[in-house]
Tab-separated table of C-alpha atoms and ligand atoms in Angstrom:
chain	number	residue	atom	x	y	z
A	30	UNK	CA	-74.763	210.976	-44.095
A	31	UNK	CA	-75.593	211.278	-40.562
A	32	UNK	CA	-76.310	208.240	-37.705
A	33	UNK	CA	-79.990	209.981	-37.275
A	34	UNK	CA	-81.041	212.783	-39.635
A	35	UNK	CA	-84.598	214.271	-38.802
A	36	UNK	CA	-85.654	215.816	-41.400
A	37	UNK	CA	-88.713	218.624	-40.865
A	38	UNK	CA	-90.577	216.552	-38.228
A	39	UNK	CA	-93.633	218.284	-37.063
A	40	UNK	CA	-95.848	215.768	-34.268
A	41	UNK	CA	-98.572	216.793	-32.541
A	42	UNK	CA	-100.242	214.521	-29.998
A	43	UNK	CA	-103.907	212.846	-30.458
A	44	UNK	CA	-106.872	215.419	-29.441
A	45	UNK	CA	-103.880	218.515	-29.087
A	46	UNK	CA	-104.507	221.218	-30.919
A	47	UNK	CA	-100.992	222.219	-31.650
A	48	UNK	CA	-98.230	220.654	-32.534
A	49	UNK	CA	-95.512	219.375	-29.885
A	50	UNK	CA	-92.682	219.347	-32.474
A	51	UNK	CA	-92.367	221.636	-35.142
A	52	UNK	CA	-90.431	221.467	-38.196
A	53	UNK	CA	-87.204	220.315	-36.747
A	54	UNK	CA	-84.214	219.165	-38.871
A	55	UNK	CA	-81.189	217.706	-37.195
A	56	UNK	CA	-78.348	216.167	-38.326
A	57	UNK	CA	-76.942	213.298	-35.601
A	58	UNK	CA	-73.404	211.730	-35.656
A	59	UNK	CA	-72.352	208.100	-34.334
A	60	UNK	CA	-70.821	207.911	-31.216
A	61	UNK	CA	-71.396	211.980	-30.450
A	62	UNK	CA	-73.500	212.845	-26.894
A	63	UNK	CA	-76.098	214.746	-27.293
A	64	UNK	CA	-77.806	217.024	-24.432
A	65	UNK	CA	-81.633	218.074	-25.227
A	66	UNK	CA	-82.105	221.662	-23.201
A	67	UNK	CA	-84.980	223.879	-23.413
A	68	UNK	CA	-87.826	224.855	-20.650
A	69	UNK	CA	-90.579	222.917	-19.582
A	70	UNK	CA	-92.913	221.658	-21.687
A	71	UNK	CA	-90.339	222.783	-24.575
A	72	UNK	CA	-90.454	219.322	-25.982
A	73	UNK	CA	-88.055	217.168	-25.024
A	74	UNK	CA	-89.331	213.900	-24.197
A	75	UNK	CA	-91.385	214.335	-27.024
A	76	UNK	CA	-88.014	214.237	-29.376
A	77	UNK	CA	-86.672	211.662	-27.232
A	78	UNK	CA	-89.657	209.626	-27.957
A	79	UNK	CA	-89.637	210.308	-31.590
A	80	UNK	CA	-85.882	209.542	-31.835
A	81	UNK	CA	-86.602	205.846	-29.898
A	82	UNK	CA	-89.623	205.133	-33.070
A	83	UNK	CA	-92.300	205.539	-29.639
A	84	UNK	CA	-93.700	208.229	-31.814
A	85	UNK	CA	-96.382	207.753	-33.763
A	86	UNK	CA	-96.278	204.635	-33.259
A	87	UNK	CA	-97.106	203.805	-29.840
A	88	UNK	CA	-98.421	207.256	-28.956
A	89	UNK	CA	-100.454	207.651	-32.312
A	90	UNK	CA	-100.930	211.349	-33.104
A	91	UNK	CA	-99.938	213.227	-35.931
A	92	UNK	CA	-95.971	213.094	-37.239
A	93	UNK	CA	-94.930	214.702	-40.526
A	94	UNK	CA	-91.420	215.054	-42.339
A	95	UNK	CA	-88.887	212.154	-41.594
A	96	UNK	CA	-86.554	210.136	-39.545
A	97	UNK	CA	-83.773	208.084	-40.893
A	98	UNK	CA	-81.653	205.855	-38.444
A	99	UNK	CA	-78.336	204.056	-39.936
A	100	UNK	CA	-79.650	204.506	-42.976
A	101	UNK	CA	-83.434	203.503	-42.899
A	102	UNK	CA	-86.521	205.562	-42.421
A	103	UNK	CA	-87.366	204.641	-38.316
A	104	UNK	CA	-91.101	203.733	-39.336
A	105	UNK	CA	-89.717	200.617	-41.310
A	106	UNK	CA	-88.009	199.301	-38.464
A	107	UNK	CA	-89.238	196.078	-36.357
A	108	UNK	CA	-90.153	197.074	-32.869
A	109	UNK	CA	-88.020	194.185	-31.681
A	110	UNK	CA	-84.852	195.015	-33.760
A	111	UNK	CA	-85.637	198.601	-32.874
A	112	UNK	CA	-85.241	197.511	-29.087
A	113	UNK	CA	-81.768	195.807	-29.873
A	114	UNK	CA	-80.674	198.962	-31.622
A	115	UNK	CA	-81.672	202.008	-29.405
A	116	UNK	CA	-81.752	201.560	-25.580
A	117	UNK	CA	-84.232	204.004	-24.123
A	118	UNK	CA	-83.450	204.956	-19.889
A	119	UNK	CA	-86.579	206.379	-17.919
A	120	UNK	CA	-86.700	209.285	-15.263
A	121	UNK	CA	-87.706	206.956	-12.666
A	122	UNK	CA	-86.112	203.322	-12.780
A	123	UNK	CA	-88.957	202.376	-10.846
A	124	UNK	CA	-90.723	202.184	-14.231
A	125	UNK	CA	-88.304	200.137	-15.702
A	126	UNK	CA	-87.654	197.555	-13.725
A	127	UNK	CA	-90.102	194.806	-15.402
A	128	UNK	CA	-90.451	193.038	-11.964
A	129	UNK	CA	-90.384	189.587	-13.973
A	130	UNK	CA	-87.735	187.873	-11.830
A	131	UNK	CA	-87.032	188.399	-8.221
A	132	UNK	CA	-82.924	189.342	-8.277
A	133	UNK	CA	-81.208	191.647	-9.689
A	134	UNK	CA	-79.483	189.700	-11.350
A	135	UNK	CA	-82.951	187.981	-13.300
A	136	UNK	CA	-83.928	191.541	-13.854
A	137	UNK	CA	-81.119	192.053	-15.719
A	138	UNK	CA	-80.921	188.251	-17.610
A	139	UNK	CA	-84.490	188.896	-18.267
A	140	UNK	CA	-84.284	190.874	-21.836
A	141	UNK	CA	-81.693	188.576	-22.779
A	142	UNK	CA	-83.992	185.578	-21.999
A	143	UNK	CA	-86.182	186.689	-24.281
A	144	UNK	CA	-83.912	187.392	-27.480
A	145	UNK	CA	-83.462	183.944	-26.919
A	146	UNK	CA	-79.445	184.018	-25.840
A	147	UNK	CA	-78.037	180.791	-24.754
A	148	UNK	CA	-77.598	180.721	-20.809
A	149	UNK	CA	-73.929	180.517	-20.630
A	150	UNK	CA	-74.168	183.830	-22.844
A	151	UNK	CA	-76.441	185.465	-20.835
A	152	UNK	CA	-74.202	184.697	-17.753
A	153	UNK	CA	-71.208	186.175	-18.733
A	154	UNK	CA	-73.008	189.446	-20.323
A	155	UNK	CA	-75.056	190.077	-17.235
A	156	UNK	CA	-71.487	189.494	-14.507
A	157	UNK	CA	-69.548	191.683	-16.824
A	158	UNK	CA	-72.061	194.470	-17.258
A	159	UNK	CA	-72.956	194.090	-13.429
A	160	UNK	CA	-68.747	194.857	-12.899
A	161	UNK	CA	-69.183	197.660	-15.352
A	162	UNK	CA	-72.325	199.368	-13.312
A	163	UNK	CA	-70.908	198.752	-10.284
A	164	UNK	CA	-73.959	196.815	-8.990
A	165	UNK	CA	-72.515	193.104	-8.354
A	166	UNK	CA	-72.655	193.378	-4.920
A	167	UNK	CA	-76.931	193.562	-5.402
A	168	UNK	CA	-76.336	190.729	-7.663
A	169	UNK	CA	-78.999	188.326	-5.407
A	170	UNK	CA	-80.945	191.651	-4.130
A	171	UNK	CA	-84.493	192.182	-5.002
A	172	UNK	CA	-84.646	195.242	-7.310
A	173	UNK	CA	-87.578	196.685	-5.880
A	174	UNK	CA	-85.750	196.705	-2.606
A	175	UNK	CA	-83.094	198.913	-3.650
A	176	UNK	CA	-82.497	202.547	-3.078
A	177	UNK	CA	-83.327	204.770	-5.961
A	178	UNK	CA	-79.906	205.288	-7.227
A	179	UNK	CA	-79.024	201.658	-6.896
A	180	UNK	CA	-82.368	200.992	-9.076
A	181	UNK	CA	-81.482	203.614	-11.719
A	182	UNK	CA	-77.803	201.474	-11.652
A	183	UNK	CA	-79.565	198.583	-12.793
A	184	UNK	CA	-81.968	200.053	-15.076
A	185	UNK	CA	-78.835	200.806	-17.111
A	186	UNK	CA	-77.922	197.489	-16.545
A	187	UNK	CA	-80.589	196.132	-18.025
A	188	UNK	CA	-80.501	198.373	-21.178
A	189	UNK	CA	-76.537	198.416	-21.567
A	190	UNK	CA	-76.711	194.560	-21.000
A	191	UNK	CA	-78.981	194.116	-25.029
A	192	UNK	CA	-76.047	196.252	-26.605
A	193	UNK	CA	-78.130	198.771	-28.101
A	194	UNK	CA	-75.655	201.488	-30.330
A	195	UNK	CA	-77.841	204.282	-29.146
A	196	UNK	CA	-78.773	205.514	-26.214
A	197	UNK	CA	-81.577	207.872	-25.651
A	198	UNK	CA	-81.826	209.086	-21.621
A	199	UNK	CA	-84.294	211.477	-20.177
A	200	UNK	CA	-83.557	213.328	-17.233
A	201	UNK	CA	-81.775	209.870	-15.094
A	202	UNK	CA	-80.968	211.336	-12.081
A	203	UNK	CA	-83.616	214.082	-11.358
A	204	UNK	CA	-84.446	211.608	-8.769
A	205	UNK	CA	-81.087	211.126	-7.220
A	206	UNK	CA	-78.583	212.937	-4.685
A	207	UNK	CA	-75.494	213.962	-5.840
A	208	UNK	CA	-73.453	210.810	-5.435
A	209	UNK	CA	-75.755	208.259	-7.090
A	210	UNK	CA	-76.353	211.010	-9.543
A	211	UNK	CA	-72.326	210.517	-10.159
A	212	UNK	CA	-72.476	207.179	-10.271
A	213	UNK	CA	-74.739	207.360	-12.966
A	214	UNK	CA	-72.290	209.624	-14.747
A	215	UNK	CA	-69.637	207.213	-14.462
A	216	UNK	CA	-72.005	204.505	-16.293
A	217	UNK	CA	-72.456	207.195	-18.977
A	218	UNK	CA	-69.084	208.418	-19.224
A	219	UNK	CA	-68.326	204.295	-19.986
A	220	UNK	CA	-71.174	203.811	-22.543
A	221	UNK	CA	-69.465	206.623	-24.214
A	222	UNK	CA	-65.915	205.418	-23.908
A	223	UNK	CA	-67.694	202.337	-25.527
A	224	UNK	CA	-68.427	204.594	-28.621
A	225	UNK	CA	-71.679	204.445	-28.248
A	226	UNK	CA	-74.170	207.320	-28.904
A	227	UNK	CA	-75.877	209.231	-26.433
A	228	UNK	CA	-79.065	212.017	-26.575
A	229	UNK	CA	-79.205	212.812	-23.117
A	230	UNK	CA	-81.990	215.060	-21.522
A	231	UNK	CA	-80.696	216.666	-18.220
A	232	UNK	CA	-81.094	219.529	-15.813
A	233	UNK	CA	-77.868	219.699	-14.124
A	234	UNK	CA	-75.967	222.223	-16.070
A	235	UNK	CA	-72.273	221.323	-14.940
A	236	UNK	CA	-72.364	217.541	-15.829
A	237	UNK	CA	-73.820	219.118	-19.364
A	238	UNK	CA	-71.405	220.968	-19.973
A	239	UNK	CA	-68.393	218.912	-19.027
A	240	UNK	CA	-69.532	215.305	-20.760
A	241	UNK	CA	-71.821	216.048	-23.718
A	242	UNK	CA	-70.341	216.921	-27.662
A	243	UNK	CA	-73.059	218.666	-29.042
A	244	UNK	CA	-75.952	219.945	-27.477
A	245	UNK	CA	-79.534	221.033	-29.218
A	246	UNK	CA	-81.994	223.684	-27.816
A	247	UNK	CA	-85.660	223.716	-27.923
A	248	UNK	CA	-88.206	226.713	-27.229
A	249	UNK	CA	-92.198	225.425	-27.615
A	250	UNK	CA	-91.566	222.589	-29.880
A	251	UNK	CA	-88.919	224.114	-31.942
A	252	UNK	CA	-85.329	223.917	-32.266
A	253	UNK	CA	-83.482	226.693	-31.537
A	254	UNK	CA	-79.931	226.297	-31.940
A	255	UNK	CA	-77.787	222.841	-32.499
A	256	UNK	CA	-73.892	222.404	-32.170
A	257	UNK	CA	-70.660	222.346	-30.156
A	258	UNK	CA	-70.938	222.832	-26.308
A	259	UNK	CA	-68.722	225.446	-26.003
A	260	UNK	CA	-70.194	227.543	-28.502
A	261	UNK	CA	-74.285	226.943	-27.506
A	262	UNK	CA	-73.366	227.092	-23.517
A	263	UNK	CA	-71.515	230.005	-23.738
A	264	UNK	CA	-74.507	232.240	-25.079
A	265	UNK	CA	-76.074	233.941	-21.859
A	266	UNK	CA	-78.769	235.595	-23.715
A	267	UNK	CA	-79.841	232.268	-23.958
A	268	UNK	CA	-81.596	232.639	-20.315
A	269	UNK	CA	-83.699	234.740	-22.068
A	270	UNK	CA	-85.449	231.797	-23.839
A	271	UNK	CA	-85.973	229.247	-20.713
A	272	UNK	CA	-82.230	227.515	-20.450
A	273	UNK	CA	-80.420	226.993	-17.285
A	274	UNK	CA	-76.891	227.827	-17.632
A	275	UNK	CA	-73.784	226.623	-16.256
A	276	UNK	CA	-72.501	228.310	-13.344
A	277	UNK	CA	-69.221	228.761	-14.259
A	278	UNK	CA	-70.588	230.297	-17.544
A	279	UNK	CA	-72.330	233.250	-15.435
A	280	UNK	CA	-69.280	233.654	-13.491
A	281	UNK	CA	-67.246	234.313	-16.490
A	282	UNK	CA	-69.490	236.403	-17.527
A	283	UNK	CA	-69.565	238.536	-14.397
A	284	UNK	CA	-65.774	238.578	-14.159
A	285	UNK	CA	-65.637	239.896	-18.187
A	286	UNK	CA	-67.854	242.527	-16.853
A	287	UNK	CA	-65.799	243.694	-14.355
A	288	UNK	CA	-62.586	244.318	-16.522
A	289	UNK	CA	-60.767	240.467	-16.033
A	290	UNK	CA	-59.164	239.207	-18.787
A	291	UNK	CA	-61.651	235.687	-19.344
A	292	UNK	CA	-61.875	234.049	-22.749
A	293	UNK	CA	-64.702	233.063	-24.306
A	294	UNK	CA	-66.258	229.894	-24.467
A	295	UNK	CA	-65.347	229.246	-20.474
A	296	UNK	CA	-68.510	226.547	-19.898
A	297	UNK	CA	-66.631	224.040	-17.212
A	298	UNK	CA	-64.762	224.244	-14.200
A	299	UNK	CA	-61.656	223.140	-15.476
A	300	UNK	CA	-61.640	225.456	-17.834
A	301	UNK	CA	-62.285	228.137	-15.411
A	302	UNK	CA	-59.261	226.776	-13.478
A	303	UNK	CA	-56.809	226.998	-16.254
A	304	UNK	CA	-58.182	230.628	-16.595
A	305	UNK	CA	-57.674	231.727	-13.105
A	306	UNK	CA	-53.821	230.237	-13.326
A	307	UNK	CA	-53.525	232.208	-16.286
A	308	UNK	CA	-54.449	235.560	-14.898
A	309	UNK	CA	-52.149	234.520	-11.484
A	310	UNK	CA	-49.165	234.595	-13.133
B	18	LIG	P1	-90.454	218.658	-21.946
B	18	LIG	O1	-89.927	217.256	-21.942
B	18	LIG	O2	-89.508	219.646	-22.579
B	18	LIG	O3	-90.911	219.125	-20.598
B	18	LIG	P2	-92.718	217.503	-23.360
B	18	LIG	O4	-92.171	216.839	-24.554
B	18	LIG	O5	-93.048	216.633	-22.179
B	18	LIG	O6	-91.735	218.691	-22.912
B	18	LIG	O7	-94.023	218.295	-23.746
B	18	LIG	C1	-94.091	219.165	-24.849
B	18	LIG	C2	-95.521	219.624	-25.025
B	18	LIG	O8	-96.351	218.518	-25.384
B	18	LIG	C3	-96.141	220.224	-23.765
B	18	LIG	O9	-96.940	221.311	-24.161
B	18	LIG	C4	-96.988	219.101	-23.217
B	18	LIG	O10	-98.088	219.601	-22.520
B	18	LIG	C5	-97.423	218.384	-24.470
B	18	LIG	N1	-97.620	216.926	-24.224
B	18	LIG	C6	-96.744	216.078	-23.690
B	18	LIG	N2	-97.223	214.819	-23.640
B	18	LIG	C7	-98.480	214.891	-24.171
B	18	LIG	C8	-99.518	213.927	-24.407
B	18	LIG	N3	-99.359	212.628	-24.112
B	18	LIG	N4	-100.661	214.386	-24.976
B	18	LIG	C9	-100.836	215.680	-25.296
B	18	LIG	N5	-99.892	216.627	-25.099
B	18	LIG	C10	-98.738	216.251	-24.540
């Protein structure tokens, strides 16, 4: 049995008239990433929201078919428990930082002050998960003074700080320049190290290809193809329905085209790399 199985979930929003979701069945490991592609308005923070029990729930509307998480239907879960379980990242960190305390390092304390953890406990979670995010140096900052990347930082601080075994992250860095926008890769590339698991939404094609597992496709609401990296990312016709590819996988492409010897299933640049020493020698 799977970590998340959806099982023909079909969810339209209040006062739309068509659905938003339709009839998608998924199968979800533990400890797998998982990249959400598909065009705008394709419906991906709608299945992000559905796979963090926000829909129906908090969005009301109309859901039908199922979701089980570890082994229970999602609409039986607490919200509180559900908070501890799956840790939910915005776009913009500016919406997540609560605001509550004035530091950093309160921001981050804060969900942990309200679970009820014992003080000494919440000390040494919030220093080690500042070490892990790179943000002690902002430790007596005020978050709302930061830069953007710094804020996104502690946003996963904040989340990565209650534990959660799930992750669910829509587009993180669409807001950031390259380097923060590694930085925040680094965090993820830890969380899943940790063996935790990850449904990532995310435009930049590269860092798609080269950290997620699995990735799942959507075209207006539906899902269009599900599985291994290599074998969704290397499909070009899949342009052709919306989806950015990588770069490297046009390249390969092109170079196939014009008589090189390039196997299939090229989607990163190390891969392309290995190729090119190949065909040197
Ligand atoms: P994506 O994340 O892929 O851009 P969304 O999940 O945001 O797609 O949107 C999917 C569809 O649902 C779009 O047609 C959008 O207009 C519609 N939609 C999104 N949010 C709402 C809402 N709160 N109420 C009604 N329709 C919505």
């Amino acid at each position: 049995m799977g970590y998340i199985e959806l099982k023909n979930v079909t969810y339209t929003y209040p006062l739309a008239e068509e659905p938003s979701v339709r009839d998608i069945s998924a199968v979800m490991e533990r400890g797998k990433f998982y990249s959400i592609l598909g065009a705008n308005g394709s419906g991906k923070t709608t299945l992000c929201n559905i796979l963090r029990g926000f829909i129906p729930n908090f969005y009301q509307g109309e859901m039908s078919g199922e979701v089980i998480f570890d082994g229970k239907n999602l609409q039986e879960y607490e919200m509180g428990e559900l908070a501890s379980k799956i840790g939910y990242v915005f776009q913009n960190p500016f919406n997540q930082i609560t605001g509550a305390r004035d530091t950093v390092y309160g921001e981050i304390a804060y969900g942990l002050e309200n679970f009820g953890v014992p003080v000494p406990e919440i000390r040494d979670r919030v220093d080690q998960i500042m070490e892990l995010t790179n943000i002690t140096y902002l430790r007596d900052k005020n978050p709302f003074e930061l830069s953007g990347g710094q804020q996104q930082r502690v946003a996963f601080a904040s989340v990565l700080v209650l534990e959660p075994d799930m992750f669910v992250i829509d587009e993180p860095t669409s807001q950031l320049d390259p380097r923060e926008t590694e930085r925040v890769f680094d965090i993820i590339l830890k969380m899943k190290e940790m063996g935790k698991t990850i449904v990532l939404v995310e435009h930049k094609m590269e860092l798609v290809a080269q950290y997620s597992d699995e990735v799942l496709v959507l075209e207006e609401g539906r899902l269009i193809r599900a599985g291994e990296k290599h074998e969704i990312l290397s499909e070009t016709g899949l342009q052709e329905h919306g989806v950015m590819l990588p770069q490297t996988v046009l390249l390969a492409e092109k170079m196939r085209n014009s008589g090189l010897k390039i196997k299939d299933g090229i989607i990163t640049e190390d891969e392309m790399r290995e190729q090119l020493v190949n065909i040197g020698r």
